[in-house]
Structure formats: C-alpha cells, structure tokens
Amino acid sequence: MIGRITGTLIEKLPPTICVDVNGLGYDIEVPMSTLYALPETGARVALYTHLTVREDAHILYGFATPAERGAFRELIKVSGIGARTALAVLSGLSVGELAQAITLQESGRLTRVPGIGKKTAERLLLEMRGKLGADIGASAHPVPDSQADILNALLALGYSEKESQAALKTLPEGTEVSDGIRLALKALVR
C-alpha cells in the first residue's frame, strides 16, 4: 500500500494531478478541496494516499490531510458509493461539514453535492452514523464544559443532538449543570 507521496507537482488536470518522485511520475486523483490547497506546479508537495487495485487498473487517490483520507475510506465502504462519488462528496463538503451533516442527519446538505440523490444521501447518513464523529469530534458544535455535561445528559435521555443543541441555546450563560438540565427539559417540552 502506498500511504504517502512526497515529490514535485508537475501537472494539474482536475481531478488528476501528477507528482514526480525521483523521476517517476504518479497520476493521483484528488478532491477539489485538496486541489485548491496545492501550490503551483514545480513546488514540492506531500499527499496522504489511498491505492485502489482493480482488475483493469491501479488508481491512486491523494488527500491533503489524514482526516480527508479517513473520510474517503469510510465513504467507499458505503454500499453504492464508489471512489468517484466519494471524491465528489469531499469536493462539495469539508470533512467537518460532512461529519456535521452525518451527526445532525441533514440529507439536504448531501443532496447539494452533484451525483448524490435523496436515496443515496439517506443511505450515507444511515451507514456512516457514528463513524466520522469519533475521528473529528463527536459534537459538531464545540460547547463549554458545563454545557457539554448538559448536552450529554439530554442525549442520554434520548433527545437528538439537534434538539439538544437548540435547548442549550435557550439557557442563560453560566448555568449550573443540574439547573441547566431542568431548564433544557422544560424548553424541550414546550
């Protein structure tokens, strides 16, 4: 397996780039987010890679960060999602936005990506639930410690993250955990 490549960027033909490594040119397919982060041709680059071996081809995919590569690997595990579709998702959404869409179960964000219809978006949300959150941060929204405790209590009671986040916004700043849980539950009952 080729896990990382460092060399000179010699060509950009979206979505493919070519990296020269000691006289050997590697064609690498990249998402647009990685392409935009690359320097001009002639500069040195380092990419995290994923190699796919098929009967008719060996295809190398490149990513600017390990998180992008990890998201790509999780995406291609979903039934009906191939490498091209996974690249399209990562071109349309950052890894953080993808994790947030999965955590909050927002299929609308995914359907804005070309090639992702409603059924595919719902399958992605279902099969990837809980898989990216641990890598990127379980909560898509950072919260202070007392609010994190309140959020965890609401989630343990069976409320969705979206409902729990909305309830947290109604709390006055500096609310203690026990009072915050009680007030958040009152807000959720309304």
Coordinates of N, CA and C in Angstrom, one line a residue:
M1 N 0.9 -1.2 0.0 CA 0.0 0.0 0.0 C 0.9 1.2 0.0
I2 N 0.5 2.2 -0.8 CA 1.2 3.5 -0.8 C 0.4 4.4 0.1
G3 N 1.0 4.8 1.2 CA 0.3 5.6 2.2 C 0.5 7.1 2.1
R4 N 1.7 7.5 1.5 CA 2.0 8.9 1.4 C 3.0 9.1 0.3
I5 N 2.9 10.2 -0.4 CA 3.8 10.5 -1.5 C 4.3 12.0 -1.3
T6 N 5.6 12.1 -1.5 CA 6.2 13.4 -1.4 C 7.1 13.6 -2.7
G7 N 6.9 14.7 -3.4 CA 7.6 14.9 -4.6 C 7.3 16.3 -5.2
T8 N 7.6 16.5 -6.5 CA 7.4 17.7 -7.1 C 6.1 17.7 -8.0
L9 N 5.2 18.6 -7.8 CA 4.0 18.7 -8.5 C 4.3 19.2 -9.9
I10 N 4.0 18.3 -10.9 CA 4.4 18.7 -12.3 C 3.2 18.9 -13.2
E11 N 2.0 18.6 -12.7 CA 0.8 18.8 -13.6 C -0.4 18.8 -12.8
K12 N -1.4 19.7 -13.2 CA -2.7 19.7 -12.6 C -3.7 19.7 -13.7
L13 N -4.4 18.6 -13.8 CA -5.5 18.4 -14.8 C -6.7 17.9 -14.0
P14 N -7.5 18.8 -13.4 CA -8.5 18.3 -12.4 C -9.4 17.2 -13.0
P15 N -9.7 16.2 -12.3 CA -9.4 15.9 -10.9 C -8.0 15.2 -10.7
T16 N -7.2 15.1 -11.7 CA -5.9 14.4 -11.6 C -4.8 15.3 -11.6
I17 N -3.8 15.0 -10.7 CA -2.5 15.7 -10.7 C -1.4 14.7 -11.0
C18 N -0.2 15.2 -11.3 CA 0.9 14.3 -11.5 C 2.0 14.8 -10.5
V19 N 2.6 13.9 -9.8 CA 3.7 14.2 -8.8 C 4.9 13.4 -9.2
D20 N 6.0 14.1 -9.4 CA 7.3 13.4 -9.8 C 8.0 13.1 -8.5
V21 N 8.3 11.8 -8.4 CA 9.0 11.3 -7.2 C 10.3 10.6 -7.7
N22 N 11.4 11.4 -7.7 CA 12.7 10.9 -8.1 C 12.6 10.3 -9.6
G23 N 12.0 11.1 -10.5 CA 12.0 10.7 -11.9 C 10.8 9.8 -12.3
L24 N 10.0 9.4 -11.3 CA 8.8 8.6 -11.6 C 7.6 9.4 -11.3
G25 N 6.7 9.6 -12.4 CA 5.5 10.4 -12.2 C 4.3 9.6 -11.8
Y26 N 3.7 10.0 -10.7 CA 2.5 9.3 -10.2 C 1.2 10.2 -10.6
D27 N 0.3 9.6 -11.3 CA -1.0 10.2 -11.5 C -1.9 10.0 -10.3
I28 N -2.4 11.0 -9.7 CA -3.1 10.9 -8.5 C -4.5 11.7 -8.6
E29 N -5.6 11.0 -8.3 CA -6.9 11.7 -8.3 C -7.1 12.3 -7.0
V30 N -7.5 13.6 -7.0 CA -7.7 14.3 -5.7 C -9.1 15.0 -5.7
P31 N -9.7 15.2 -4.5 CA -10.9 16.0 -4.5 C -10.5 17.5 -4.7
M32 N -11.5 18.3 -5.0 CA -11.3 19.7 -5.3 C -10.7 20.4 -4.1
S33 N -11.1 20.0 -2.9 CA -10.6 20.7 -1.7 C -9.1 20.5 -1.6
T34 N -8.5 19.4 -2.0 CA -7.1 19.2 -2.0 C -6.5 19.9 -3.1
L35 N -7.1 19.9 -4.3 CA -6.6 20.6 -5.5 C -6.4 22.1 -5.2
Y36 N -7.4 22.7 -4.5 CA -7.3 24.1 -4.2 C -6.1 24.4 -3.2
A37 N -5.8 23.4 -2.4 CA -4.8 23.6 -1.3 C -3.4 23.4 -1.9
L38 N -3.3 22.9 -3.1 CA -1.9 22.6 -3.7 C -1.2 23.9 -4.1
P39 N 0.1 23.9 -4.0 CA 0.9 25.0 -4.5 C 0.9 25.0 -6.1
E40 N 1.6 25.9 -6.6 CA 1.8 26.0 -8.1 C 2.7 24.8 -8.6
T41 N 2.5 24.5 -9.8 CA 3.4 23.4 -10.4 C 4.8 23.8 -10.2
G42 N 5.6 22.7 -10.0 CA 7.1 22.9 -9.8 C 7.4 23.0 -8.3
A43 N 6.4 23.1 -7.4 CA 6.7 23.1 -6.0 C 6.6 21.7 -5.4
R44 N 7.2 21.5 -4.2 CA 7.1 20.2 -3.5 C 5.8 20.1 -2.8
V45 N 5.3 18.8 -2.9 CA 4.0 18.5 -2.3 C 4.1 17.2 -1.5
A46 N 3.3 17.1 -0.5 CA 3.2 15.8 0.2 C 1.7 15.5 0.4
L47 N 1.3 14.3 0.0 CA -0.1 13.9 0.0 C -0.3 12.6 0.7
Y48 N -1.3 12.4 1.5 CA -1.7 11.2 2.0 C -2.5 10.4 0.9
T49 N -2.2 9.2 0.7 CA -2.8 8.5 -0.4 C -3.6 7.2 0.0
H50 N -4.4 6.8 -1.0 CA -5.1 5.5 -0.9 C -5.0 4.9 -2.2
L51 N -4.6 3.6 -2.3 CA -4.4 2.9 -3.5 C -5.5 1.9 -3.7
T52 N -6.2 2.0 -4.8 CA -7.2 1.0 -5.2 C -6.7 0.1 -6.3
V53 N -6.7 -1.2 -6.1 CA -6.2 -2.1 -7.1 C -7.5 -2.8 -7.7
R54 N -7.7 -2.6 -9.0 CA -8.7 -3.3 -9.7 C -8.1 -4.2 -10.7
E55 N -9.0 -5.0 -11.3 CA -8.5 -5.9 -12.3 C -7.9 -5.2 -13.5
D56 N -8.5 -4.0 -13.8 CA -8.0 -3.3 -15.0 C -7.2 -2.1 -14.7
A57 N -7.0 -1.7 -13.4 CA -6.2 -0.5 -13.1 C -5.8 -0.5 -11.7
H58 N -4.7 0.3 -11.4 CA -4.3 0.6 -10.1 C -4.5 2.1 -10.0
I59 N -5.3 2.6 -9.1 CA -5.6 4.0 -9.0 C -5.2 4.6 -7.7
L60 N -4.5 5.7 -7.7 CA -4.0 6.3 -6.5 C -4.8 7.6 -6.3
Y61 N -5.3 7.7 -5.1 CA -6.1 8.9 -4.7 C -5.3 9.7 -3.6
G62 N -5.3 11.0 -3.7 CA -4.5 11.8 -2.8 C -5.3 12.8 -2.0
F63 N -4.8 13.1 -0.8 CA -5.6 13.9 0.1 C -4.6 14.8 0.9
A64 N -5.0 16.0 1.2 CA -4.2 17.0 1.9 C -4.0 16.6 3.3
T65 N -5.0 16.0 4.0 CA -5.0 15.7 5.4 C -5.3 14.2 5.6
P66 N -4.9 13.7 6.7 CA -5.3 12.3 7.1 C -6.8 12.2 7.3
A67 N -7.4 13.3 7.8 CA -8.9 13.3 8.0 C -9.6 13.1 6.7
E68 N -9.2 13.8 5.7 CA -9.8 13.6 4.3 C -9.7 12.2 3.8
R69 N -8.5 11.6 4.0 CA -8.3 10.2 3.6 C -9.2 9.3 4.4
G70 N -9.3 9.5 5.7 CA -10.1 8.7 6.5 C -11.6 8.8 6.1
A71 N -12.0 10.0 5.8 CA -13.4 10.2 5.4 C -13.7 9.5 4.0
F72 N -12.7 9.6 3.1 CA -12.8 8.9 1.8 C -12.9 7.4 2.1
R73 N -12.1 6.8 2.9 CA -12.2 5.4 3.2 C -13.5 5.0 3.8
E74 N -14.1 5.8 4.7 CA -15.4 5.5 5.2 C -16.5 5.6 4.2
L75 N -16.4 6.6 3.3 CA -17.4 6.8 2.2 C -17.4 5.6 1.3
I76 N -16.2 5.1 0.9 CA -16.2 4.0 -0.1 C -16.7 2.7 0.5
K77 N -16.8 2.6 1.8 CA -17.3 1.4 2.5 C -18.9 1.3 2.4
V78 N -19.5 2.5 2.1 CA -21.0 2.5 2.0 C -21.4 1.9 0.7
S79 N -22.4 1.0 0.8 CA -22.8 0.3 -0.4 C -23.4 1.3 -1.5
G80 N -22.9 1.1 -2.7 CA -23.4 2.0 -3.8 C -22.5 3.3 -3.9
I81 N -21.5 3.5 -3.1 CA -20.7 4.7 -3.2 C -19.3 4.2 -3.6
G82 N -18.9 4.7 -4.8 CA -17.6 4.4 -5.4 C -16.7 5.5 -5.1
A83 N -15.5 5.3 -5.6 CA -14.4 6.3 -5.4 C -14.8 7.7 -6.0
R84 N -15.3 7.7 -7.2 CA -15.7 8.9 -7.9 C -16.7 9.7 -7.0
T85 N -17.7 9.0 -6.5 CA -18.8 9.6 -5.7 C -18.2 10.2 -4.4
A86 N -17.3 9.4 -3.8 CA -16.6 9.8 -2.6 C -15.8 11.1 -2.8
L87 N -15.1 11.1 -4.0 CA -14.3 12.3 -4.3 C -15.3 13.5 -4.5
A88 N -16.4 13.3 -5.1 CA -17.4 14.4 -5.3 C -17.9 14.9 -4.0
V89 N -18.2 14.0 -3.0 CA -18.7 14.4 -1.7 C -17.6 15.2 -1.0
L90 N -16.3 14.8 -1.1 CA -15.2 15.6 -0.4 C -14.9 16.8 -1.2
S91 N -15.3 16.9 -2.4 CA -15.1 18.2 -3.2 C -16.2 19.2 -2.8
G92 N -17.4 18.7 -2.5 CA -18.5 19.6 -2.2 C -18.6 19.9 -0.7
L93 N -18.1 19.1 0.2 CA -18.2 19.3 1.6 C -16.8 19.1 2.3
S94 N -16.4 19.9 3.2 CA -15.2 19.7 4.0 C -15.5 18.5 4.9
V95 N -14.5 17.9 5.5 CA -14.7 16.7 6.3 C -15.5 17.1 7.6
G96 N -15.3 18.3 8.1 CA -16.0 18.8 9.2 C -17.5 19.0 8.9
E97 N -17.8 19.5 7.7 CA -19.2 19.7 7.2 C -19.8 18.4 7.0
L98 N -19.1 17.4 6.5 CA -19.6 16.1 6.3 C -20.0 15.4 7.6
A99 N -19.1 15.5 8.6 CA -19.3 14.9 9.9 C -20.5 15.6 10.6
Q100 N -20.6 16.9 10.4 CA -21.8 17.6 11.0 C -23.1 17.2 10.3
A101 N -23.1 17.0 9.0 CA -24.3 16.6 8.3 C -24.7 15.2 8.8
I102 N -23.7 14.3 9.0 CA -24.0 13.0 9.4 C -24.5 13.0 10.9
T103 N -23.8 13.8 11.8 CA -24.2 13.9 13.1 C -25.7 14.4 13.3
L104 N -26.0 15.4 12.5 CA -27.3 16.1 12.6 C -28.3 15.5 11.6
Q105 N -27.9 14.4 10.9 CA -28.7 13.7 9.9 C -29.4 14.7 8.9
E106 N -28.6 15.6 8.3 CA -29.1 16.5 7.3 C -28.8 16.0 5.9
S107 N -29.8 15.4 5.4 CA -29.7 14.9 4.0 C -29.6 16.0 3.0
G108 N -30.2 17.1 3.3 CA -30.3 18.3 2.3 C -28.9 18.7 2.0
R109 N -28.0 18.7 2.9 CA -26.6 19.1 2.7 C -25.9 18.2 1.7
L110 N -26.2 16.9 1.8 CA -25.6 15.9 0.9 C -26.2 15.9 -0.5
T111 N -27.5 16.2 -0.6 CA -28.1 16.2 -1.9 C -27.6 17.4 -2.8
R112 N -27.0 18.4 -2.2 CA -26.4 19.5 -2.9 C -25.2 19.1 -3.7
V113 N -24.6 18.0 -3.3 CA -23.4 17.5 -4.0 C -23.8 16.8 -5.3
P114 N -23.2 17.2 -6.4 CA -23.6 16.6 -7.7 C -23.4 15.1 -7.7
G115 N -24.4 14.3 -8.1 CA -24.3 12.9 -8.1 C -24.9 12.2 -6.9
I116 N -25.3 13.0 -5.9 CA -25.9 12.5 -4.7 C -27.4 12.8 -4.7
G117 N -28.2 11.8 -4.8 CA -29.7 11.9 -4.8 C -30.2 11.7 -3.4
K118 N -31.5 11.8 -3.2 CA -32.1 11.7 -1.9 C -31.8 10.3 -1.3
K119 N -32.0 9.2 -2.1 CA -31.8 7.9 -1.6 C -30.4 7.6 -1.2
T120 N -29.5 8.1 -2.0 CA -28.0 7.9 -1.7 C -27.7 8.7 -0.4
A121 N -28.2 9.9 -0.3 CA -27.9 10.7 0.9 C -28.4 10.0 2.1
E122 N -29.6 9.5 2.1 CA -30.2 8.8 3.2 C -29.4 7.5 3.6
R123 N -28.9 6.8 2.6 CA -28.1 5.6 2.8 C -26.7 6.0 3.5
L124 N -26.2 7.1 3.0 CA -24.9 7.6 3.6 C -25.1 8.0 5.0
L125 N -26.2 8.7 5.3 CA -26.5 9.1 6.7 C -26.7 7.9 7.6
L126 N -27.4 6.9 7.1 CA -27.6 5.7 7.9 C -26.4 4.9 8.1
E127 N -25.6 4.6 7.1 CA -24.4 3.7 7.2 C -23.2 4.4 7.8
M128 N -23.2 5.7 7.8 CA -22.0 6.4 8.3 C -22.2 7.0 9.7
R129 N -23.4 6.8 10.2 CA -23.8 7.4 11.5 C -22.8 6.9 12.6
G130 N -22.2 7.8 13.3 CA -21.2 7.5 14.3 C -19.8 7.1 13.9
K131 N -19.6 7.1 12.6 CA -18.2 6.7 12.1 C -17.3 7.9 12.0
L132 N -17.7 9.1 11.6 CA -16.8 10.2 11.4 C -16.7 11.0 12.7
G133 N -17.8 11.0 13.5 CA -17.8 11.8 14.7 C -16.6 11.6 15.7
A134 N -16.2 10.3 15.8 CA -15.1 10.0 16.7 C -13.8 10.5 16.2
D135 N -13.7 10.5 14.9 CA -12.4 11.0 14.3 C -12.3 12.5 14.4
I136 N -13.4 13.2 14.3 CA -13.3 14.6 14.1 C -13.8 15.4 15.4
G137 N -14.5 14.7 16.2 CA -15.1 15.3 17.4 C -16.5 14.9 17.4
A138 N -17.0 14.3 18.5 CA -18.3 13.7 18.5 C -19.4 14.8 18.3
S139 N -19.2 16.0 18.8 CA -20.2 17.0 18.6 C -19.7 18.0 17.5
A140 N -20.6 18.3 16.7 CA -20.3 19.2 15.6 C -20.1 20.6 16.0
H141 N -20.7 20.9 17.2 CA -20.6 22.3 17.8 C -19.8 22.2 19.1
P142 N -18.7 23.0 19.2 CA -18.0 23.0 20.5 C -18.8 23.7 21.5
V143 N -18.8 23.2 22.8 CA -19.5 23.8 23.8 C -18.7 23.8 25.1
P144 N -18.9 24.8 26.0 CA -18.2 24.8 27.3 C -18.5 23.5 28.1
D145 N -17.6 23.3 29.1 CA -17.7 22.0 29.9 C -19.1 21.8 30.5
S146 N -19.7 22.8 31.2 CA -21.0 22.5 31.9 C -22.0 22.3 30.8
Q147 N -21.9 23.0 29.7 CA -22.9 22.7 28.6 C -22.7 21.4 28.0
A148 N -21.5 20.9 28.0 CA -21.2 19.6 27.4 C -21.9 18.5 28.3
D149 N -21.8 18.7 29.6 CA -22.5 17.8 30.5 C -24.0 17.8 30.3
I150 N -24.5 19.0 30.2 CA -26.0 19.1 29.9 C -26.3 18.4 28.6
L151 N -25.5 18.7 27.6 CA -25.8 18.1 26.3 C -25.7 16.6 26.4
N152 N -24.7 16.0 27.0 CA -24.6 14.6 27.2 C -25.8 14.0 28.0
A153 N -26.3 14.7 29.0 CA -27.5 14.2 29.7 C -28.7 14.2 28.8
L154 N -28.9 15.2 28.0 CA -30.0 15.2 27.1 C -29.9 14.1 26.0
L155 N -28.7 13.9 25.5 CA -28.5 12.8 24.5 C -28.8 11.5 25.2
A156 N -28.4 11.3 26.5 CA -28.6 10.0 27.2 C -30.1 9.8 27.4
L157 N -30.9 10.9 27.5 CA -32.3 10.8 27.7 C -33.1 10.5 26.4
G158 N -32.3 10.5 25.3 CA -32.9 10.1 24.0 C -33.3 11.2 23.1
Y159 N -32.9 12.5 23.4 CA -33.1 13.6 22.5 C -32.0 13.6 21.5
S160 N -32.4 14.1 20.3 CA -31.4 14.1 19.2 C -30.4 15.3 19.5
E161 N -29.2 15.2 18.8 CA -28.3 16.3 19.0 C -28.8 17.7 18.6
K162 N -29.6 17.7 17.5 CA -30.2 18.9 17.0 C -31.1 19.5 18.1
E163 N -32.0 18.7 18.6 CA -32.9 19.2 19.7 C -32.2 19.6 20.9
S164 N -31.1 18.9 21.3 CA -30.4 19.2 22.5 C -29.6 20.5 22.3
Q165 N -29.0 20.7 21.1 CA -28.3 22.0 20.8 C -29.3 23.2 20.9
A166 N -30.5 23.0 20.3 CA -31.5 24.1 20.4 C -31.8 24.4 21.8
A167 N -32.0 23.4 22.6 CA -32.3 23.6 24.0 C -31.2 24.3 24.8
L168 N -30.0 24.0 24.4 CA -28.8 24.6 25.1 C -28.7 26.1 24.8
K169 N -29.2 26.5 23.6 CA -29.2 27.9 23.2 C -30.1 28.7 24.0
T170 N -31.1 28.1 24.6 CA -32.1 28.8 25.4 C -31.6 29.1 26.9
L171 N -30.5 28.4 27.3 CA -30.1 28.6 28.6 C -29.3 29.8 28.8
P172 N -29.4 30.5 30.0 CA -28.6 31.6 30.3 C -27.1 31.2 30.5
E173 N -26.2 32.1 30.2 CA -24.8 31.8 30.3 C -24.4 31.5 31.8
G174 N -23.6 30.5 32.0 CA -23.1 30.2 33.3 C -24.0 29.4 34.1
T175 N -25.0 28.8 33.5 CA -26.0 27.9 34.2 C -25.3 26.7 34.7
E176 N -25.6 26.3 36.0 CA -25.1 25.1 36.6 C -25.7 23.9 35.9
V177 N -25.0 22.7 36.0 CA -25.4 21.5 35.2 C -26.9 21.1 35.6
S178 N -27.1 21.0 36.9 CA -28.4 20.5 37.4 C -29.6 21.4 37.0
D179 N -29.3 22.7 37.1 CA -30.3 23.7 36.7 C -30.5 23.7 35.2
G180 N -29.3 23.6 34.5 CA -29.3 23.6 33.0 C -30.1 22.4 32.5
I181 N -30.0 21.2 33.1 CA -30.8 20.0 32.6 C -32.3 20.3 32.8
R182 N -32.6 20.8 34.0 CA -34.0 21.1 34.3 C -34.6 22.1 33.3
L183 N -33.9 23.2 33.0 CA -34.3 24.3 32.1 C -34.4 23.8 30.7
A184 N -33.4 23.0 30.3 CA -33.4 22.4 28.9 C -34.6 21.5 28.7
L185 N -34.9 20.7 29.7 CA -36.0 19.8 29.6 C -37.4 20.5 29.5
K186 N -37.5 21.6 30.2 CA -38.6 22.5 30.1 C -38.7 23.1 28.7
A187 N -37.6 23.5 28.1 CA -37.6 24.1 26.8 C -38.0 23.0 25.7
L188 N -37.6 21.8 26.0 CA -37.9 20.7 25.0 C -39.3 20.3 25.1
V189 N -40.0 20.4 26.2 CA -41.4 20.0 26.4 C -42.3 21.0 25.7
R190 N -41.9 22.3 25.6 CA -42.8 23.3 25.0 C -43.1 23.0 23.6

